Amino acid sequence: MTPNEGGLRLGREATGATATFPQVSRPQTLDRAPAQSATAPPDRLRWWRLGCVAVMVGVVVAAGVVGAIALHTVVGQQLDTAAFAGAIHGQTLLWRFGHRVLDTMSIVLTALLIAIAIAALRRRWLLAVQAALVMGGASLTTELLKLVVLQRPNLLGAYTELANSLPSGHTTVAASAAVTAMLFTPRRGRPAAALLGAAYAAAVGVSTLTGRWHRPSDVVCALLVVGFWGALAALVATFQPPGASATQRPSGYRLALSVCFAVVVVAGLAAGWALLRTASVLPAAGVPTQLGRGSELVAYAGGGFGIVSVTALIFGLLLLLRDGPARRARRPSVPSTTP
């Protein structure tokens, strides 16, 4: 002990005081909440998957009802025949546009096959599986239904066009290509892709009716087939890890949904009115050959509006199912700033 230390010690003992030194506090740190992944909560994701299954079941039931009425009832075959006959009146200006739309299908299909191959090469396997499900599954289902499962009995007597054409292969290819393009589009541009895809699919569907390649029920059932496989792809997508922008709602999302469902209502009402108007002038039996130009045009327009309405419904539902879990994803909690 040095003399200075001894003096300090004696001084403290004499005064009975204890020297205190200021304590240096450690800098306070913010309580950090545990990081949360930007995935949808399990309960909400489970309900969303059930929604995908519900849409799949719904479109199967709808396709079954449409097919049963169109193929196996006299009224159904008469309505299809009336619209098919009325389509000849649309083979003027509309067909000039329609056949050009149909000519683009091979180009669109080739581009999408290249996109699927690129996705596989980049090891984006889940995206490639979704595309294969929509395009391959829908096309295979359509061909099996048309060539193997379904038949069109002759319920109208002297009617020669008996070959079954339900569902429409052209519409299936166009609609499945449009849905696949929506899957490949980055999330920010997906609402626009849904609207453009719906417009393209509807244009192809109406063009096949205008060109007298298919009846309205053929096109509607094809759209429902694509809707089934699109909902299955949306179900598969719920198992895909979200991207960095998974919690951000894309601009135009609500607008795209509003446009789709507004078209569903407006075109659906027009189609319903035309259907009732045509049904009221149908003969009790046989081929409706004496309807007149006006009634045939109403039947044809009703078929076209029905195609547009179903197309908008399918694409609106698929956009909702595809982006729903990500749009409703849980955001990470904000760290507390209270000391």
Tab-separated table of C-alpha atoms in Angstrom:
chain	number	residue	atom	x	y	z
A	1	MET	CA	0.000	0.000	0.000
A	2	THR	CA	1.395	3.398	-0.949
A	3	PRO	CA	1.411	6.352	1.462
A	4	ASN	CA	-1.301	8.101	-0.577
A	5	GLU	CA	-3.631	5.072	-0.483
A	6	GLY	CA	-3.071	4.739	3.269
A	7	GLY	CA	-3.957	8.383	3.829
A	8	LEU	CA	-7.156	8.086	1.859
A	9	ARG	CA	-8.158	4.978	3.790
A	10	LEU	CA	-7.527	6.623	7.199
A	11	GLY	CA	-9.498	9.678	6.088
A	12	ARG	CA	-12.520	7.565	5.127
A	13	GLU	CA	-12.395	5.618	8.374
A	14	ALA	CA	-12.162	8.844	10.374
A	15	THR	CA	-15.157	10.463	8.732
A	16	GLY	CA	-17.185	7.251	8.404
A	17	ALA	CA	-18.031	8.206	4.838
A	18	THR	CA	-18.008	5.855	1.938
A	19	ALA	CA	-16.795	7.149	-1.366
A	20	THR	CA	-19.227	6.627	-4.197
A	21	PHE	CA	-18.508	6.790	-7.871
A	22	PRO	CA	-21.053	7.436	-10.580
A	23	GLN	CA	-22.195	4.232	-12.274
A	24	VAL	CA	-21.885	4.178	-16.012
A	25	SER	CA	-25.122	2.763	-17.358
A	26	ARG	CA	-25.124	0.624	-20.434
A	27	PRO	CA	-26.860	2.125	-23.426
A	28	GLN	CA	-30.467	1.028	-23.540
A	29	THR	CA	-31.465	-1.084	-26.480
A	30	LEU	CA	-34.856	-1.322	-28.051
A	31	ASP	CA	-36.735	-4.479	-27.368
A	32	ARG	CA	-36.793	-6.196	-30.690
A	33	ALA	CA	-39.792	-8.273	-31.443
A	34	PRO	CA	-39.076	-11.621	-32.991
A	35	ALA	CA	-39.120	-11.399	-36.740
A	36	GLN	CA	-42.276	-12.761	-38.327
A	37	SER	CA	-42.324	-14.208	-41.757
A	38	ALA	CA	-44.510	-12.484	-44.288
A	39	THR	CA	-46.697	-15.501	-44.739
A	40	ALA	CA	-50.401	-15.704	-44.154
A	41	PRO	CA	-51.480	-16.970	-40.712
A	42	PRO	CA	-52.154	-20.723	-40.680
A	43	ASP	CA	-55.903	-20.372	-40.051
A	44	ARG	CA	-56.366	-17.817	-42.816
A	45	LEU	CA	-54.263	-19.856	-45.232
A	46	ARG	CA	-56.312	-22.932	-44.418
A	47	TRP	CA	-59.526	-21.105	-45.217
A	48	TRP	CA	-58.016	-19.809	-48.449
A	49	ARG	CA	-57.134	-23.339	-49.494
A	50	LEU	CA	-60.670	-24.402	-48.734
A	51	GLY	CA	-61.809	-21.537	-50.974
A	52	CYS	CA	-59.716	-22.943	-53.824
A	53	VAL	CA	-61.312	-26.346	-53.315
A	54	ALA	CA	-64.774	-24.757	-53.191
A	55	VAL	CA	-64.183	-23.039	-56.536
A	56	MET	CA	-62.988	-26.320	-58.031
A	57	VAL	CA	-66.128	-28.097	-56.840
A	58	GLY	CA	-68.321	-25.214	-57.994
A	59	VAL	CA	-67.009	-25.157	-61.553
A	60	VAL	CA	-67.322	-28.939	-61.815
A	61	VAL	CA	-70.969	-28.737	-60.744
A	62	ALA	CA	-71.617	-25.820	-63.097
A	63	ALA	CA	-69.996	-27.633	-66.025
A	64	GLY	CA	-72.065	-30.716	-65.254
A	65	VAL	CA	-75.296	-28.709	-65.219
A	66	VAL	CA	-74.481	-26.827	-68.436
A	67	GLY	CA	-73.413	-30.022	-70.194
A	68	ALA	CA	-76.487	-31.948	-69.073
A	69	ILE	CA	-78.879	-29.227	-70.250
A	70	ALA	CA	-77.066	-28.541	-73.530
A	71	LEU	CA	-76.622	-32.180	-74.515
A	72	HIS	CA	-79.540	-34.058	-72.994
A	73	THR	CA	-82.552	-31.729	-73.106
A	74	VAL	CA	-84.566	-30.569	-76.089
A	75	VAL	CA	-84.606	-26.949	-74.913
A	76	GLY	CA	-80.846	-26.970	-74.399
A	77	GLN	CA	-80.166	-28.256	-77.897
A	78	GLN	CA	-82.647	-25.781	-79.356
A	79	LEU	CA	-81.013	-22.815	-77.611
A	80	ASP	CA	-77.584	-23.880	-78.835
A	81	THR	CA	-78.929	-24.386	-82.345
A	82	ALA	CA	-80.638	-20.985	-82.399
A	83	ALA	CA	-77.438	-19.211	-81.321
A	84	PHE	CA	-75.437	-21.263	-83.812
A	85	ALA	CA	-77.835	-20.262	-86.595
A	86	GLY	CA	-77.747	-16.616	-85.539
A	87	ALA	CA	-73.962	-16.589	-85.712
A	88	ILE	CA	-74.157	-16.474	-89.490
A	89	HIS	CA	-75.480	-12.924	-89.186
A	90	GLY	CA	-72.303	-11.962	-87.329
A	91	GLN	CA	-69.959	-13.206	-90.029
A	92	THR	CA	-69.336	-9.744	-91.391
A	93	LEU	CA	-67.307	-7.200	-89.456
A	94	LEU	CA	-67.030	-9.412	-86.357
A	95	TRP	CA	-65.568	-12.320	-88.295
A	96	ARG	CA	-62.908	-10.112	-89.869
A	97	PHE	CA	-61.684	-9.517	-86.337
A	98	GLY	CA	-62.479	-13.006	-85.068
A	99	HIS	CA	-60.425	-15.053	-87.495
A	100	ARG	CA	-57.388	-12.857	-86.804
A	101	VAL	CA	-57.767	-13.538	-83.090
A	102	LEU	CA	-57.881	-17.267	-83.756
A	103	ASP	CA	-54.779	-17.031	-85.935
A	104	THR	CA	-52.745	-15.713	-82.979
A	105	MET	CA	-53.284	-18.814	-80.864
A	106	SER	CA	-50.272	-20.728	-82.170
A	107	ILE	CA	-47.987	-17.767	-81.475
A	108	VAL	CA	-49.296	-17.349	-77.931
A	109	LEU	CA	-49.001	-21.062	-77.233
A	110	THR	CA	-45.414	-21.211	-78.496
A	111	ALA	CA	-44.398	-18.229	-76.358
A	112	LEU	CA	-45.876	-19.805	-73.248
A	113	LEU	CA	-44.183	-23.138	-73.852
A	114	ILE	CA	-40.883	-21.263	-74.067
A	115	ALA	CA	-41.716	-19.486	-70.801
A	116	ILE	CA	-42.413	-22.810	-69.082
A	117	ALA	CA	-39.097	-24.187	-70.324
A	118	ILE	CA	-37.285	-21.112	-69.002
A	119	ALA	CA	-38.976	-21.515	-65.615
A	120	ALA	CA	-37.793	-25.124	-65.473
A	121	LEU	CA	-34.238	-24.164	-66.444
A	122	ARG	CA	-34.223	-21.534	-63.696
A	123	ARG	CA	-35.354	-24.255	-61.260
A	124	ARG	CA	-38.622	-22.496	-60.551
A	125	TRP	CA	-40.251	-25.870	-60.334
A	126	LEU	CA	-43.448	-24.840	-58.562
A	127	LEU	CA	-44.234	-22.224	-61.199
A	128	ALA	CA	-43.526	-24.717	-63.974
A	129	VAL	CA	-45.827	-27.239	-62.271
A	130	GLN	CA	-48.628	-24.661	-62.064
A	131	ALA	CA	-48.288	-23.840	-65.762
A	132	ALA	CA	-48.241	-27.521	-66.694
A	133	LEU	CA	-51.326	-28.144	-64.564
A	134	VAL	CA	-53.317	-25.370	-66.211
A	135	MET	CA	-52.316	-25.933	-69.840
A	136	GLY	CA	-51.768	-29.676	-69.844
A	137	GLY	CA	-54.562	-30.586	-67.449
A	138	ALA	CA	-57.163	-28.391	-69.125
A	139	SER	CA	-56.313	-29.565	-72.650
A	140	LEU	CA	-56.271	-33.232	-71.675
A	141	THR	CA	-59.562	-32.916	-69.792
A	142	THR	CA	-61.218	-31.190	-72.737
A	143	GLU	CA	-60.148	-33.833	-75.230
A	144	LEU	CA	-61.184	-36.707	-72.966
A	145	LEU	CA	-64.600	-35.176	-72.338
A	146	LYS	CA	-65.208	-34.347	-75.992
A	147	LEU	CA	-63.937	-37.538	-77.611
A	148	VAL	CA	-64.470	-40.226	-74.980
A	149	VAL	CA	-66.891	-39.298	-72.214
A	150	LEU	CA	-69.615	-37.102	-73.706
A	151	GLN	CA	-72.036	-37.757	-76.528
A	152	ARG	CA	-74.644	-35.553	-78.160
A	153	PRO	CA	-77.849	-37.526	-78.734
A	154	ASN	CA	-80.212	-36.541	-81.527
A	155	LEU	CA	-83.149	-34.966	-79.709
A	156	LEU	CA	-84.294	-32.625	-82.472
A	157	GLY	CA	-85.266	-35.144	-85.135
A	158	ALA	CA	-84.049	-34.261	-88.626
A	159	TYR	CA	-80.827	-32.669	-87.489
A	160	THR	CA	-77.581	-33.701	-89.107
A	161	GLU	CA	-74.955	-31.844	-87.027
A	162	LEU	CA	-74.779	-34.454	-84.275
A	163	ALA	CA	-71.056	-34.541	-83.600
A	164	ASN	CA	-70.275	-33.571	-80.035
A	165	SER	CA	-68.070	-30.494	-79.796
A	166	LEU	CA	-68.339	-29.854	-76.052
A	167	PRO	CA	-66.022	-28.531	-74.586
A	168	SER	CA	-64.324	-26.237	-77.099
A	169	GLY	CA	-60.667	-27.077	-77.625
A	170	HIS	CA	-59.848	-23.656	-79.089
A	171	THR	CA	-61.300	-21.859	-76.080
A	172	THR	CA	-59.518	-24.214	-73.698
A	173	VAL	CA	-56.144	-23.478	-75.274
A	174	ALA	CA	-56.733	-19.718	-75.337
A	175	ALA	CA	-58.081	-19.464	-71.789
A	176	SER	CA	-55.438	-21.763	-70.292
A	177	ALA	CA	-52.725	-19.782	-72.077
A	178	ALA	CA	-54.130	-16.547	-70.652
A	179	VAL	CA	-54.264	-18.007	-67.130
A	180	THR	CA	-50.697	-19.276	-67.472
A	181	ALA	CA	-49.558	-15.837	-68.613
A	182	MET	CA	-51.181	-14.402	-65.501
A	183	LEU	CA	-49.202	-16.866	-63.372
A	184	PHE	CA	-45.912	-15.882	-65.024
A	185	THR	CA	-46.564	-12.150	-64.746
A	186	PRO	CA	-44.891	-10.469	-61.740
A	187	ARG	CA	-47.360	-9.807	-58.975
A	188	ARG	CA	-47.395	-6.060	-59.555
A	189	GLY	CA	-48.627	-6.520	-63.115
A	190	ARG	CA	-50.965	-9.436	-62.463
A	191	PRO	CA	-54.207	-7.384	-62.302
A	192	ALA	CA	-53.529	-6.004	-65.787
A	193	ALA	CA	-52.597	-9.499	-66.995
A	194	ALA	CA	-55.905	-10.826	-65.670
A	195	LEU	CA	-57.910	-8.193	-67.535
A	196	LEU	CA	-55.985	-8.641	-70.778
A	197	GLY	CA	-56.160	-12.427	-70.473
A	198	ALA	CA	-59.902	-12.333	-69.880
A	199	ALA	CA	-60.385	-10.083	-72.903
A	200	TYR	CA	-58.311	-12.417	-75.081
A	201	ALA	CA	-60.072	-15.577	-73.884
A	202	ALA	CA	-63.494	-13.987	-74.373
A	203	ALA	CA	-62.529	-12.795	-77.859
A	204	VAL	CA	-61.445	-16.304	-78.848
A	205	GLY	CA	-64.583	-17.848	-77.354
A	206	VAL	CA	-66.929	-15.460	-79.145
A	207	SER	CA	-64.923	-15.860	-82.358
A	208	THR	CA	-65.424	-19.632	-82.332
A	209	LEU	CA	-69.160	-18.989	-82.067
A	210	THR	CA	-69.094	-16.322	-84.782
A	211	GLY	CA	-67.149	-18.634	-87.084
A	212	ARG	CA	-69.689	-21.409	-86.335
A	213	TRP	CA	-66.948	-23.658	-85.029
A	214	HIS	CA	-68.623	-24.162	-81.669
A	215	ARG	CA	-71.904	-23.707	-79.852
A	216	PRO	CA	-72.176	-21.404	-76.810
A	217	SER	CA	-72.304	-24.316	-74.359
A	218	ASP	CA	-69.051	-25.684	-75.812
A	219	VAL	CA	-67.266	-22.442	-74.989
A	220	VAL	CA	-68.797	-22.072	-71.528
A	221	CYS	CA	-67.812	-25.597	-70.508
A	222	ALA	CA	-64.277	-25.051	-71.802
A	223	LEU	CA	-63.964	-21.948	-69.622
A	224	LEU	CA	-65.189	-23.912	-66.615
A	225	VAL	CA	-62.620	-26.640	-67.292
A	226	VAL	CA	-59.872	-24.019	-67.298
A	227	GLY	CA	-61.350	-22.550	-64.124
A	228	PHE	CA	-60.977	-25.913	-62.376
A	229	TRP	CA	-57.316	-26.282	-63.284
A	230	GLY	CA	-56.625	-22.623	-62.562
A	231	ALA	CA	-58.067	-23.019	-59.060
A	232	LEU	CA	-55.894	-26.097	-58.573
A	233	ALA	CA	-52.844	-24.056	-59.604
A	234	ALA	CA	-53.869	-21.367	-57.108
A	235	LEU	CA	-54.063	-24.067	-54.440
A	236	VAL	CA	-50.546	-25.219	-55.311
A	237	ALA	CA	-49.361	-21.601	-55.135
A	238	THR	CA	-50.364	-21.377	-51.463
A	239	PHE	CA	-47.426	-23.670	-50.674
A	240	GLN	CA	-44.992	-21.327	-52.413
A	241	PRO	CA	-42.857	-19.053	-50.171
A	242	PRO	CA	-43.885	-15.410	-50.679
A	243	GLY	CA	-41.565	-12.869	-52.193
A	244	ALA	CA	-40.284	-9.704	-50.583
A	245	SER	CA	-43.362	-7.735	-51.676
A	246	ALA	CA	-45.847	-10.331	-50.468
A	247	THR	CA	-47.469	-7.927	-48.008
A	248	GLN	CA	-47.946	-5.159	-50.550
A	249	ARG	CA	-51.221	-4.967	-52.414
A	250	PRO	CA	-50.529	-4.476	-56.132
A	251	SER	CA	-51.902	-1.302	-57.626
A	252	GLY	CA	-54.984	-1.956	-59.686
A	253	TYR	CA	-55.937	-5.099	-57.762
A	254	ARG	CA	-59.310	-3.825	-56.583
A	255	LEU	CA	-59.950	-2.132	-59.913
A	256	ALA	CA	-59.331	-5.363	-61.822
A	257	LEU	CA	-61.648	-7.318	-59.532
A	258	SER	CA	-64.310	-4.615	-59.788
A	259	VAL	CA	-64.128	-4.626	-63.588
A	260	CYS	CA	-64.341	-8.422	-63.757
A	261	PHE	CA	-67.343	-8.738	-61.469
A	262	ALA	CA	-69.104	-5.737	-63.031
A	263	VAL	CA	-68.792	-7.462	-66.414
A	264	VAL	CA	-70.117	-10.660	-64.841
A	265	VAL	CA	-73.274	-8.876	-63.704
A	266	VAL	CA	-73.919	-6.738	-66.793
A	267	ALA	CA	-73.127	-9.421	-69.384
A	268	GLY	CA	-74.881	-12.051	-67.277
A	269	LEU	CA	-78.091	-10.018	-67.146
A	270	ALA	CA	-77.956	-9.459	-70.902
A	271	ALA	CA	-77.383	-13.172	-71.504
A	272	GLY	CA	-80.216	-14.111	-69.159
A	273	TRP	CA	-82.641	-11.773	-70.906
A	274	ALA	CA	-81.647	-13.120	-74.335
A	275	LEU	CA	-81.988	-16.706	-73.133
A	276	LEU	CA	-85.505	-16.104	-71.792
A	277	ARG	CA	-86.471	-14.178	-74.922
A	278	THR	CA	-85.240	-16.993	-77.168
A	279	ALA	CA	-86.829	-19.718	-75.048
A	280	SER	CA	-90.201	-17.993	-75.342
A	281	VAL	CA	-90.238	-18.349	-79.143
A	282	LEU	CA	-88.855	-21.882	-79.455
A	283	PRO	CA	-91.100	-24.557	-80.955
A	284	ALA	CA	-92.326	-27.375	-78.751
A	285	ALA	CA	-90.043	-29.827	-80.556
A	286	GLY	CA	-87.716	-30.096	-83.497
A	287	VAL	CA	-85.145	-27.784	-85.003
A	288	PRO	CA	-85.896	-24.056	-84.510
A	289	THR	CA	-85.677	-23.143	-88.191
A	290	GLN	CA	-88.458	-20.539	-88.348
A	291	LEU	CA	-87.328	-18.086	-85.674
A	292	GLY	CA	-86.546	-15.248	-88.036
A	293	ARG	CA	-83.510	-13.025	-88.249
A	294	GLY	CA	-84.368	-10.977	-85.155
A	295	SER	CA	-84.778	-13.957	-82.835
A	296	GLU	CA	-81.661	-15.620	-84.189
A	297	LEU	CA	-79.654	-12.459	-83.554
A	298	VAL	CA	-80.980	-12.315	-79.988
A	299	ALA	CA	-79.960	-15.945	-79.443
A	300	TYR	CA	-76.525	-15.304	-80.913
A	301	ALA	CA	-76.019	-12.158	-78.821
A	302	GLY	CA	-77.157	-14.037	-75.726
A	303	GLY	CA	-74.581	-16.736	-76.365
A	304	GLY	CA	-71.877	-14.110	-76.789
A	305	PHE	CA	-72.837	-12.281	-73.603
A	306	GLY	CA	-72.922	-15.571	-71.714
A	307	ILE	CA	-69.387	-16.362	-72.869
A	308	VAL	CA	-68.152	-12.925	-71.790
A	309	SER	CA	-69.836	-13.207	-68.385
A	310	VAL	CA	-68.384	-16.634	-67.601
A	311	THR	CA	-64.934	-15.541	-68.784
A	312	ALA	CA	-64.960	-12.522	-66.472
A	313	LEU	CA	-66.133	-14.700	-63.583
A	314	ILE	CA	-63.367	-17.262	-64.057
A	315	PHE	CA	-60.578	-14.705	-64.344
A	316	GLY	CA	-61.896	-12.639	-61.446
A	317	LEU	CA	-62.006	-15.696	-59.200
A	318	LEU	CA	-58.547	-16.855	-60.256
A	319	LEU	CA	-57.044	-13.415	-59.623
A	320	LEU	CA	-58.681	-13.393	-56.203
A	321	LEU	CA	-57.468	-16.899	-55.356
A	322	ARG	CA	-53.971	-16.388	-56.734
A	323	ASP	CA	-53.183	-13.165	-54.874
A	324	GLY	CA	-55.475	-13.531	-51.882
A	325	PRO	CA	-53.117	-15.232	-49.380
A	326	ALA	CA	-50.245	-12.882	-50.217
A	327	ARG	CA	-52.421	-9.781	-50.117
A	328	ARG	CA	-53.683	-10.732	-46.671
A	329	ALA	CA	-50.279	-11.696	-45.356
A	330	ARG	CA	-49.304	-10.667	-41.847
A	331	ARG	CA	-46.934	-7.730	-41.676
A	332	PRO	CA	-43.970	-7.863	-39.299
A	333	SER	CA	-44.712	-6.149	-35.983
A	334	VAL	CA	-43.163	-2.733	-35.357
A	335	PRO	CA	-40.501	-2.822	-32.616
A	336	SER	CA	-41.393	-1.102	-29.382
A	337	THR	CA	-39.664	2.252	-28.820
A	338	THR	CA	-40.474	2.387	-25.109
A	339	PRO	CA	-37.316	2.162	-22.934
